[in-house]
mmCIF file of C-alpha atoms in Angstrom:
data_model
loop_
_atom_site.group_PDB
_atom_site.id
_atom_site.type_symbol
_atom_site.label_atom_id
_atom_site.label_comp_id
_atom_site.label_asym_id
_atom_site.label_seq_id
_atom_site.Cartn_x
_atom_site.Cartn_y
_atom_site.Cartn_z
ATOM 1 C CA MET A 1 109.127 14.383 -56.667
ATOM 2 C CA PRO A 2 108.550 12.548 -59.963
ATOM 3 C CA LEU A 3 107.578 15.863 -61.560
ATOM 4 C CA LEU A 4 110.878 17.372 -60.392
ATOM 5 C CA LEU A 5 112.709 14.489 -62.060
ATOM 6 C CA GLU A 6 110.736 15.045 -65.242
ATOM 7 C CA CYS A 7 111.843 18.691 -65.227
ATOM 8 C CA ALA A 8 115.456 17.665 -64.513
ATOM 9 C CA ARG A 9 115.527 15.566 -67.698
ATOM 10 C CA VAL A 10 116.022 18.686 -69.810
ATOM 11 C CA ARG A 11 119.427 19.153 -68.106
ATOM 12 C CA GLY A 12 120.612 15.768 -69.321
ATOM 13 C CA PRO A 13 121.026 12.259 -67.852
ATOM 14 C CA GLU A 14 123.958 13.129 -65.559
ATOM 15 C CA TYR A 15 122.046 15.931 -63.834
ATOM 16 C CA LEU A 16 118.950 13.693 -63.584
ATOM 17 C CA THR A 17 120.964 10.926 -61.927
ATOM 18 C CA GLN A 18 122.554 13.367 -59.466
ATOM 19 C CA MET A 19 119.144 14.699 -58.465
ATOM 20 C CA TRP A 20 117.790 11.169 -57.980
ATOM 21 C CA HIS A 21 120.757 10.182 -55.795
ATOM 22 C CA PHE A 22 120.088 13.272 -53.693
ATOM 23 C CA MET A 23 116.438 12.240 -53.247
ATOM 24 C CA CYS A 24 116.517 8.450 -53.103
ATOM 25 C CA ASP A 25 118.008 7.714 -49.679
ATOM 26 C CA ALA A 26 115.894 10.397 -48.042
ATOM 27 C CA LEU A 27 112.704 8.980 -49.581
ATOM 28 C CA ILE A 28 113.468 5.444 -48.436
ATOM 29 C CA LYS A 29 114.290 6.673 -44.926
ATOM 30 C CA ALA A 30 111.042 8.677 -44.817
ATOM 31 C CA ILE A 31 109.017 5.599 -45.817
ATOM 32 C CA GLY A 32 110.423 3.872 -42.744
ATOM 33 C CA THR A 33 110.028 6.747 -40.283
ATOM 34 C CA GLU A 34 107.110 9.006 -41.309
ATOM 35 C CA PRO A 35 104.375 8.657 -38.616
ATOM 36 C CA ASP A 36 101.535 10.480 -40.408
ATOM 37 C CA SER A 37 99.695 8.042 -42.687
ATOM 38 C CA ASP A 38 98.530 10.742 -45.108
ATOM 39 C CA VAL A 39 102.067 12.061 -45.586
ATOM 40 C CA LEU A 40 103.471 8.513 -45.685
ATOM 41 C CA SER A 41 101.123 7.468 -48.488
ATOM 42 C CA GLU A 42 102.223 10.469 -50.575
ATOM 43 C CA ILE A 43 105.907 9.675 -49.990
ATOM 44 C CA MET A 44 105.357 6.024 -50.981
ATOM 45 C CA HIS A 45 103.436 7.061 -54.092
ATOM 46 C CA SER A 46 106.181 9.502 -55.083
ATOM 47 C CA PHE A 47 108.903 6.914 -54.553
ATOM 48 C CA ALA A 48 107.070 4.352 -56.709
ATOM 49 C CA LYS A 49 106.592 6.870 -59.535
ATOM 50 C CA CYS A 50 110.247 7.928 -59.323
ATOM 51 C CA VAL A 51 111.451 4.330 -59.632
ATOM 52 C CA GLU A 52 109.176 3.810 -62.651
ATOM 53 C CA LEU A 53 110.579 6.975 -64.236
ATOM 54 C CA MET A 54 114.257 6.218 -63.501
ATOM 55 C CA GLY A 55 114.039 2.499 -64.320
ATOM 56 C CA ASP A 56 116.678 -0.209 -64.028
ATOM 57 C CA GLY A 57 119.848 1.027 -62.334
ATOM 58 C CA CYS A 58 118.320 3.626 -60.021
ATOM 59 C CA LEU A 59 118.530 1.365 -56.947
ATOM 60 C CA ASN A 60 121.362 -0.789 -55.631
ATOM 61 C CA ASN A 61 121.498 -3.918 -53.470
ATOM 62 C CA GLU A 62 121.673 -1.862 -50.266
ATOM 63 C CA HIS A 63 118.496 -0.051 -51.320
ATOM 64 C CA PHE A 64 116.752 -3.359 -52.017
ATOM 65 C CA GLU A 65 117.737 -4.754 -48.631
ATOM 66 C CA GLU A 66 116.640 -1.617 -46.777
ATOM 67 C CA LEU A 67 113.411 -1.312 -48.755
ATOM 68 C CA GLY A 68 112.543 -4.991 -48.267
ATOM 69 C CA GLY A 69 112.975 -4.615 -44.511
ATOM 70 C CA ILE A 70 110.892 -1.424 -44.357
ATOM 71 C CA LEU A 71 108.012 -2.882 -46.404
ATOM 72 C CA LYS A 72 108.110 -6.048 -44.295
ATOM 73 C CA GLY A 73 107.719 -3.804 -41.256
ATOM 74 C CA LYS A 74 104.714 -2.083 -42.868
ATOM 75 C CA LEU A 75 103.001 -5.446 -43.383
ATOM 76 C CA GLU A 76 103.751 -6.576 -39.823
ATOM 77 C CA GLU A 77 102.283 -3.293 -38.573
ATOM 78 C CA HIS A 78 99.236 -3.877 -40.814
ATOM 79 C CA PHE A 79 98.610 -7.290 -39.242
ATOM 80 C CA LYS A 80 99.192 -5.989 -35.709
ATOM 81 C CA ASN A 81 96.753 -3.106 -36.216
ATOM 82 C CA GLN A 82 94.090 -5.518 -37.437
ATOM 83 C CA GLU A 83 94.538 -7.653 -34.310
ATOM 84 C CA LEU A 84 94.249 -4.573 -32.089
ATOM 85 C CA ARG A 85 91.043 -3.503 -33.829
ATOM 86 C CA GLN A 86 89.552 -6.962 -33.355
ATOM 87 C CA ALA A 87 90.435 -6.785 -29.658
ATOM 88 C CA LYS A 88 88.716 -3.390 -29.356
ATOM 89 C CA ARG A 89 85.567 -4.926 -30.835
ATOM 90 C CA GLN A 90 85.476 -7.301 -27.860
ATOM 91 C CA ASP A 91 85.894 -4.464 -25.357
ATOM 92 C CA GLU A 92 82.978 -3.586 -23.068
ATOM 93 C CA ASP A 93 83.078 0.036 -24.310
ATOM 94 C CA TYR A 94 82.605 -1.020 -27.932
ATOM 95 C CA ASP A 95 79.720 0.762 -29.708
ATOM 96 C CA GLU A 96 78.822 2.187 -33.120
ATOM 97 C CA GLN A 97 81.019 5.248 -32.636
ATOM 98 C CA VAL A 98 84.027 3.043 -31.823
ATOM 99 C CA GLU A 99 83.276 0.917 -34.871
ATOM 100 C CA GLU A 100 83.235 4.002 -37.074
ATOM 101 C CA THR A 101 86.675 4.980 -35.769
ATOM 102 C CA LEU A 102 87.971 1.435 -36.288
ATOM 103 C CA GLN A 103 86.715 1.394 -39.878
ATOM 104 C CA ASP A 104 88.467 4.703 -40.572
ATOM 105 C CA GLU A 105 91.692 3.230 -39.189
ATOM 106 C CA ASP A 106 91.213 0.143 -41.327
ATOM 107 C CA GLU A 107 90.745 2.237 -44.473
ATOM 108 C CA ASN A 108 93.986 4.103 -43.701
ATOM 109 C CA ASP A 109 95.832 0.822 -43.224
ATOM 110 C CA VAL A 110 94.494 -0.582 -46.489
ATOM 111 C CA TYR A 111 95.514 2.584 -48.315
ATOM 112 C CA ILE A 112 99.089 2.131 -47.071
ATOM 113 C CA LEU A 113 98.866 -1.474 -48.263
ATOM 114 C CA THR A 114 98.003 -0.225 -51.765
ATOM 115 C CA LYS A 115 101.165 1.911 -51.663
ATOM 116 C CA VAL A 116 103.241 -1.115 -50.688
ATOM 117 C CA SER A 117 101.790 -2.749 -53.802
ATOM 118 C CA ASP A 118 102.661 0.333 -55.886
ATOM 119 C CA ILE A 119 106.291 0.281 -54.749
ATOM 120 C CA LEU A 120 106.681 -3.432 -55.436
ATOM 121 C CA HIS A 121 105.082 -2.953 -58.860
ATOM 122 C CA SER A 122 107.620 -0.258 -59.733
ATOM 123 C CA VAL A 123 110.544 -2.365 -58.500
ATOM 124 C CA PHE A 124 109.449 -5.613 -60.179
ATOM 125 C CA SER A 125 108.605 -3.902 -63.484
ATOM 126 C CA SER A 126 111.995 -2.148 -63.515
ATOM 127 C CA TYR A 127 114.278 -4.921 -62.231
ATOM 128 C CA LYS A 128 112.425 -8.112 -63.189
ATOM 129 C CA GLU A 129 113.464 -11.429 -61.627
ATOM 130 C CA LYS A 130 116.936 -10.314 -60.468
ATOM 131 C CA VAL A 131 115.397 -8.455 -57.527
ATOM 132 C CA LEU A 132 113.367 -11.408 -56.190
ATOM 133 C CA PRO A 133 115.986 -12.738 -53.713
ATOM 134 C CA TRP A 134 115.970 -9.414 -51.876
ATOM 135 C CA PHE A 135 112.214 -9.599 -51.312
ATOM 136 C CA GLU A 136 111.816 -13.301 -50.541
ATOM 137 C CA GLN A 137 111.025 -12.780 -46.846
ATOM 138 C CA LEU A 138 108.527 -10.084 -47.772
ATOM 139 C CA LEU A 139 106.807 -12.395 -50.267
ATOM 140 C CA GLN A 140 106.525 -15.074 -47.582
ATOM 141 C CA LEU A 141 104.743 -12.525 -45.386
ATOM 142 C CA ILE A 142 102.457 -11.403 -48.224
ATOM 143 C CA VAL A 143 101.178 -14.996 -48.376
ATOM 144 C CA GLN A 144 99.319 -14.220 -45.148
ATOM 145 C CA LEU A 145 97.372 -11.510 -46.975
ATOM 146 C CA ILE A 146 95.794 -14.028 -49.366
ATOM 147 C CA CYS A 147 94.657 -16.535 -46.756
ATOM 148 C CA PRO A 148 90.884 -17.185 -46.979
ATOM 149 C CA ASN A 149 90.229 -15.769 -43.500
ATOM 150 C CA ARG A 150 91.735 -12.361 -44.306
ATOM 151 C CA PRO A 151 89.560 -9.314 -45.156
ATOM 152 C CA TRP A 152 88.785 -9.020 -48.866
ATOM 153 C CA ALA A 153 91.014 -5.934 -49.313
ATOM 154 C CA ASP A 154 94.008 -7.874 -47.959
ATOM 155 C CA ARG A 155 93.325 -10.725 -50.366
ATOM 156 C CA GLN A 156 92.870 -8.329 -53.279
ATOM 157 C CA TRP A 157 96.146 -6.468 -52.787
ATOM 158 C CA GLY A 158 98.096 -9.578 -51.877
ATOM 159 C CA LEU A 159 97.018 -11.112 -55.180
ATOM 160 C CA CYS A 160 97.879 -7.892 -57.037
ATOM 161 C CA ILE A 161 101.442 -8.150 -55.722
ATOM 162 C CA PHE A 162 101.749 -11.757 -56.873
ATOM 163 C CA ASP A 163 100.221 -10.751 -60.230
ATOM 164 C CA ASP A 164 103.196 -8.413 -60.626
ATOM 165 C CA VAL A 165 105.601 -11.184 -59.652
ATOM 166 C CA ILE A 166 104.165 -13.400 -62.410
ATOM 167 C CA GLU A 167 103.973 -10.635 -65.020
ATOM 168 C CA HIS A 168 107.420 -9.136 -64.503
ATOM 169 C CA CYS A 169 109.544 -11.890 -62.958
ATOM 170 C CA SER A 170 108.701 -14.994 -64.984
ATOM 171 C CA PRO A 171 109.735 -17.695 -65.571
ATOM 172 C CA SER A 172 111.677 -17.282 -62.299
ATOM 173 C CA SER A 173 108.386 -16.498 -60.542
ATOM 174 C CA PHE A 174 107.524 -20.194 -60.504
ATOM 175 C CA LYS A 175 110.062 -20.668 -57.715
ATOM 176 C CA TYR A 176 107.561 -18.831 -55.505
ATOM 177 C CA ALA A 177 104.442 -20.435 -56.984
ATOM 178 C CA GLU A 178 103.848 -22.527 -53.875
ATOM 179 C CA TYR A 179 103.108 -19.260 -52.071
ATOM 180 C CA PHE A 180 100.311 -18.061 -54.330
ATOM 181 C CA LEU A 181 99.101 -20.492 -57.010
ATOM 182 C CA ARG A 182 96.520 -22.443 -55.043
ATOM 183 C CA PRO A 183 95.043 -19.343 -53.331
ATOM 184 C CA MET A 184 94.946 -17.541 -56.690
ATOM 185 C CA LEU A 185 92.944 -20.309 -58.369
ATOM 186 C CA GLN A 186 90.614 -20.605 -55.364
ATOM 187 C CA SER A 187 90.114 -16.823 -55.434
ATOM 188 C CA LEU A 188 88.541 -17.034 -58.895
ATOM 189 C CA CYS A 189 85.416 -18.168 -57.042
ATOM 190 C CA ASP A 190 85.712 -15.682 -54.167
ATOM 191 C CA THR A 191 82.579 -13.881 -52.987
ATOM 192 C CA SER A 192 84.355 -10.526 -53.403
ATOM 193 C CA PRO A 193 84.427 -9.245 -57.011
ATOM 194 C CA GLU A 194 87.623 -7.288 -56.276
ATOM 195 C CA VAL A 195 89.377 -10.510 -55.275
ATOM 196 C CA ARG A 196 88.018 -12.359 -58.325
ATOM 197 C CA GLN A 197 89.275 -9.568 -60.572
ATOM 198 C CA ALA A 198 92.801 -9.724 -59.116
ATOM 199 C CA ALA A 199 92.843 -13.518 -59.449
ATOM 200 C CA ALA A 200 91.588 -13.438 -63.041
ATOM 201 C CA TYR A 201 94.224 -10.889 -64.014
ATOM 202 C CA GLY A 202 96.811 -13.221 -62.477
ATOM 203 C CA VAL A 203 95.664 -16.116 -64.647
ATOM 204 C CA GLY A 204 95.885 -13.886 -67.713
ATOM 205 C CA VAL A 205 99.498 -12.888 -67.057
ATOM 206 C CA MET A 206 100.247 -16.486 -66.106
ATOM 207 C CA ALA A 207 99.218 -17.515 -69.616
ATOM 208 C CA GLN A 208 101.018 -14.616 -71.285
ATOM 209 C CA TYR A 209 104.288 -14.483 -69.344
ATOM 210 C CA GLY A 210 104.478 -17.387 -66.905
ATOM 211 C CA GLY A 211 106.203 -20.053 -68.960
ATOM 212 C CA ASP A 212 105.708 -23.785 -69.376
ATOM 213 C CA ASN A 213 105.626 -24.602 -65.660
ATOM 214 C CA TYR A 214 102.268 -22.842 -65.366
ATOM 215 C CA ARG A 215 100.574 -24.903 -68.100
ATOM 216 C CA PRO A 216 98.673 -27.313 -65.787
ATOM 217 C CA PHE A 217 97.329 -24.378 -63.791
ATOM 218 C CA CYS A 218 96.184 -22.588 -66.943
ATOM 219 C CA THR A 219 94.188 -25.696 -67.828
ATOM 220 C CA GLU A 220 92.744 -25.885 -64.317
ATOM 221 C CA ALA A 221 91.759 -22.211 -64.351
ATOM 222 C CA LEU A 222 89.670 -22.304 -67.536
ATOM 223 C CA PRO A 223 86.433 -23.856 -66.164
ATOM 224 C CA LEU A 224 86.638 -21.602 -63.104
ATOM 225 C CA LEU A 225 86.861 -18.509 -65.333
ATOM 226 C CA VAL A 226 83.952 -19.696 -67.463
ATOM 227 C CA GLY A 227 81.879 -20.321 -64.353
ATOM 228 C CA VAL A 228 82.338 -16.692 -63.253
ATOM 229 C CA ILE A 229 81.496 -15.370 -66.729
ATOM 230 C CA GLN A 230 78.342 -17.436 -67.061
ATOM 231 C CA ALA A 231 76.965 -16.664 -63.594
ATOM 232 C CA ALA A 232 73.515 -15.074 -63.717
ATOM 233 C CA ASP A 233 74.658 -11.772 -62.184
ATOM 234 C CA SER A 234 78.069 -11.621 -63.841
ATOM 235 C CA ARG A 235 77.308 -8.357 -65.673
ATOM 236 C CA SER A 236 75.850 -6.520 -62.685
ATOM 237 C CA LYS A 237 77.530 -3.256 -61.749
ATOM 238 C CA GLU A 238 79.451 -4.748 -58.842
ATOM 239 C CA ASN A 239 80.589 -7.836 -60.797
ATOM 240 C CA VAL A 240 81.258 -6.579 -64.321
ATOM 241 C CA ASN A 241 84.941 -5.664 -63.869
ATOM 242 C CA ALA A 242 85.776 -9.064 -62.427
ATOM 243 C CA THR A 243 83.817 -10.730 -65.230
ATOM 244 C CA GLU A 244 85.602 -8.742 -67.934
ATOM 245 C CA ASN A 245 88.968 -9.710 -66.469
ATOM 246 C CA CYS A 246 87.847 -13.342 -66.663
ATOM 247 C CA ILE A 247 86.851 -12.892 -70.330
ATOM 248 C CA SER A 248 90.223 -11.318 -71.076
ATOM 249 C CA ALA A 249 91.992 -14.151 -69.244
ATOM 250 C CA VAL A 250 90.159 -16.752 -71.353
ATOM 251 C CA GLY A 251 91.312 -14.865 -74.453
ATOM 252 C CA LYS A 252 94.923 -14.871 -73.212
ATOM 253 C CA LEU A 253 94.719 -18.602 -72.525
ATOM 254 C CA MET A 254 93.630 -19.230 -76.120
ATOM 255 C CA ARG A 255 96.152 -16.766 -77.558
ATOM 256 C CA PHE A 256 99.260 -17.684 -75.554
ATOM 257 C CA ARG A 257 98.487 -21.197 -74.269
ATOM 258 C CA PRO A 258 96.271 -22.805 -76.928
ATOM 259 C CA GLU A 259 97.574 -26.241 -75.913
ATOM 260 C CA CYS A 260 95.766 -25.764 -72.588
ATOM 261 C CA VAL A 261 92.379 -25.008 -74.159
ATOM 262 C CA ASN A 262 89.979 -26.656 -76.578
ATOM 263 C CA VAL A 263 90.052 -23.522 -78.709
ATOM 264 C CA SER A 264 87.441 -24.630 -81.232
ATOM 265 C CA GLU A 265 84.975 -25.240 -78.379
ATOM 266 C CA VAL A 266 85.734 -22.125 -76.315
ATOM 267 C CA LEU A 267 86.186 -19.569 -79.110
ATOM 268 C CA PRO A 268 82.491 -19.183 -80.105
ATOM 269 C CA HIS A 269 81.594 -18.564 -76.461
ATOM 270 C CA TRP A 270 84.402 -16.033 -76.059
ATOM 271 C CA LEU A 271 83.223 -14.155 -79.157
ATOM 272 C CA SER A 272 79.700 -13.976 -77.722
ATOM 273 C CA TRP A 273 81.050 -12.352 -74.537
ATOM 274 C CA LEU A 274 82.596 -9.403 -76.410
ATOM 275 C CA PRO A 275 83.054 -6.488 -76.302
ATOM 276 C CA LEU A 276 84.447 -5.478 -72.938
ATOM 277 C CA LYS A 277 83.004 -2.114 -71.929
ATOM 278 C CA GLU A 278 84.326 -1.298 -68.456
ATOM 279 C CA ASP A 279 87.952 -2.421 -68.316
ATOM 280 C CA LYS A 280 89.606 -0.454 -71.130
ATOM 281 C CA GLU A 281 93.064 -1.975 -70.677
ATOM 282 C CA GLU A 282 91.818 -5.537 -70.920
ATOM 283 C CA ALA A 283 89.559 -4.566 -73.847
ATOM 284 C CA VAL A 284 92.690 -3.722 -75.866
ATOM 285 C CA HIS A 285 94.029 -7.250 -75.267
ATOM 286 C CA THR A 286 90.792 -8.786 -76.511
ATOM 287 C CA PHE A 287 90.789 -6.632 -79.667
ATOM 288 C CA HIS A 288 94.386 -7.562 -80.476
ATOM 289 C CA PHE A 289 93.484 -11.248 -80.219
ATOM 290 C CA LEU A 290 90.355 -10.676 -82.298
ATOM 291 C CA CYS A 291 92.541 -9.047 -84.974
ATOM 292 C CA ASP A 292 94.900 -12.037 -84.891
ATOM 293 C CA LEU A 293 91.962 -14.357 -85.515
ATOM 294 C CA ILE A 294 90.434 -12.278 -88.316
ATOM 295 C CA GLU A 295 93.745 -11.682 -90.075
ATOM 296 C CA SER A 296 94.456 -15.416 -90.028
ATOM 297 C CA ASN A 297 90.974 -16.058 -91.514
ATOM 298 C CA ASN A 298 89.973 -18.167 -88.550
ATOM 299 C CA PRO A 299 86.903 -20.101 -89.771
ATOM 300 C CA ILE A 300 85.269 -20.217 -86.332
ATOM 301 C CA VAL A 301 85.430 -16.448 -85.897
ATOM 302 C CA LEU A 302 84.439 -15.558 -89.468
ATOM 303 C CA GLY A 303 81.731 -18.236 -89.686
ATOM 304 C CA PRO A 304 80.489 -20.056 -92.787
ATOM 305 C CA GLU A 305 80.678 -17.650 -95.756
ATOM 306 C CA ASN A 306 81.700 -14.839 -93.397
ATOM 307 C CA SER A 307 78.342 -14.987 -91.631
ATOM 308 C CA ASN A 308 79.844 -13.703 -88.368
ATOM 309 C CA LEU A 309 81.115 -10.444 -89.871
ATOM 310 C CA PRO A 310 78.017 -8.433 -88.832
ATOM 311 C CA LYS A 311 78.616 -9.581 -85.241
ATOM 312 C CA ILE A 312 82.301 -8.598 -85.548
ATOM 313 C CA PHE A 313 81.303 -5.165 -86.878
ATOM 314 C CA LEU A 314 79.002 -4.746 -83.890
ATOM 315 C CA ILE A 315 81.825 -5.657 -81.472
ATOM 316 C CA ILE A 316 84.218 -3.207 -83.143
ATOM 317 C CA ALA A 317 81.619 -0.412 -83.301
ATOM 318 C CA ASP A 318 80.711 -0.789 -79.634
ATOM 319 C CA GLY A 319 84.401 -0.831 -78.714
ATOM 320 C CA VAL A 320 85.058 2.430 -80.566
ATOM 321 C CA ALA A 321 81.875 4.095 -79.319
ATOM 322 C CA ASN A 322 82.718 3.097 -75.751
ATOM 323 C CA GLU A 323 86.309 4.351 -76.195
ATOM 324 C CA SER A 324 87.694 0.887 -75.512
ATOM 325 C CA VAL A 325 89.559 1.333 -78.798
ATOM 326 C CA LYS A 326 91.432 4.613 -79.187
ATOM 327 C CA THR A 327 93.089 6.033 -82.267
ATOM 328 C CA GLU A 328 96.533 5.849 -80.656
ATOM 329 C CA ASP A 329 96.153 2.110 -80.001
ATOM 330 C CA ALA A 330 97.972 -0.103 -82.492
ATOM 331 C CA CYS A 331 94.928 -2.338 -82.804
ATOM 332 C CA SER A 332 92.798 0.570 -84.114
ATOM 333 C CA LYS A 333 94.712 0.454 -87.406
ATOM 334 C CA ARG A 334 94.298 -3.319 -87.557
ATOM 335 C CA LEU A 335 90.553 -3.037 -86.946
ATOM 336 C CA ALA A 336 90.249 -0.285 -89.572
ATOM 337 C CA ASN A 337 91.992 -2.539 -92.097
ATOM 338 C CA VAL A 338 89.480 -5.301 -91.363
ATOM 339 C CA ILE A 339 86.642 -2.879 -92.077
ATOM 340 C CA ARG A 340 88.272 -1.617 -95.289
ATOM 341 C CA GLN A 341 88.591 -5.170 -96.584
ATOM 342 C CA VAL A 342 84.850 -5.628 -96.098
ATOM 343 C CA GLN A 343 84.173 -2.314 -97.892
ATOM 344 C CA VAL A 344 85.496 -3.853 -101.097
ATOM 345 C CA SER A 345 82.449 -6.128 -101.205
ATOM 346 C CA ALA A 346 79.437 -3.825 -101.490
ATOM 347 C CA GLY A 347 76.912 -6.515 -100.607
ATOM 348 C CA LEU A 348 78.819 -7.683 -97.538
ATOM 349 C CA TRP A 349 79.428 -4.085 -96.448
ATOM 350 C CA THR A 350 75.710 -3.280 -96.649
ATOM 351 C CA GLN A 351 74.868 -6.417 -94.719
ATOM 352 C CA CYS A 352 77.296 -5.517 -91.912
ATOM 353 C CA VAL A 353 76.421 -1.832 -91.638
ATOM 354 C CA SER A 354 72.668 -2.369 -91.811
ATOM 355 C CA THR A 355 72.741 -4.165 -88.435
ATOM 356 C CA LEU A 356 74.273 -1.130 -86.703
ATOM 357 C CA ASN A 357 72.414 1.764 -85.134
ATOM 358 C CA GLU A 358 73.320 5.374 -85.868
ATOM 359 C CA THR A 359 75.855 5.632 -83.015
ATOM 360 C CA GLN A 360 77.570 2.421 -84.065
ATOM 361 C CA GLN A 361 77.699 3.471 -87.727
ATOM 362 C CA LYS A 362 79.302 6.764 -86.719
ATOM 363 C CA ALA A 363 81.869 4.846 -84.623
ATOM 364 C CA ILE A 364 82.833 2.758 -87.657
ATOM 365 C CA GLN A 365 83.185 5.872 -89.796
ATOM 366 C CA ASP A 366 85.244 7.621 -87.105
ATOM 367 C CA LEU A 367 87.599 4.641 -86.960
ATOM 368 C CA LEU A 368 88.051 4.711 -90.743
ATOM 369 C CA ASN A 369 88.716 8.450 -90.714
ATOM 370 C CA THR A 370 91.299 8.442 -87.932
ATOM 371 C CA ALA A 371 93.111 5.087 -88.078
#
């Protein structure tokens, strides 16, 4: 469906709008009535992508009301199915084969939950805070997903939905903060890395977009984020994405809410945690902040007599080599300018480059050639 809309664009905006109006009501109805979970997930995915493509104005209040009711029904069905599966586990006929079937059903339910999240993401990112009243009852139900006794996948996707509320609907999002703030902060220490990652991302957007009402919670979140980052196994394969989101969140706290952080104390630690290697999107945020600091000649980042520049070169080189920095990213030009400024001083340039291995040196040269 979204590909059809893309093709319709060549016929002009009026034709595109007509095609969307032809599709929209049918898609929403199908989300509410389609019994096959595989087909349903595809319909939900298509609808979310269509809303992202069409943007503000493609849905009206009647659509919001109908969609809110349908998605609320999907969540209620999700909770009911979980209760039924728990009851089957107490049945006298329960065995490993039954458990395998129940786990398959659970995976299907969770996949539909991810599509609920996708739809809400598309709506919130397109309509911002003006759509919140239509989804208030749904948000109250989503609170149940992030309760500590829920399965980790429920908590993860419930937090992802509230992340979108903070990112796209602030400062109005604070009206609903009582639903999610305390669970979000507690989830920074969750045993599930997926839940920690969703919570850390939430703190990052809280700092960046949330507004002044979130300031006390930004302050409260900092030591929790640092605790995750400094844990002994924080860089293990299963934990690294959650850890990198925590590192990015600390950077966003310093960049957007410096009044909530002792920047001079935290900044050297943050620099030592770079670069991010797994989460490419969050890596871009960290490089933009690093550029801000370098361009402002921050003495903590540069070090006495620019003694930290070799470390900065290493961070940049690893970022380019790992494709965390791409030529189309705006920060690639900023990073290249930093390197060119160092080139002017032959002695400093030699000192910085000499610490790099062959792969890292090539990454620096590639950045200079393309940015």
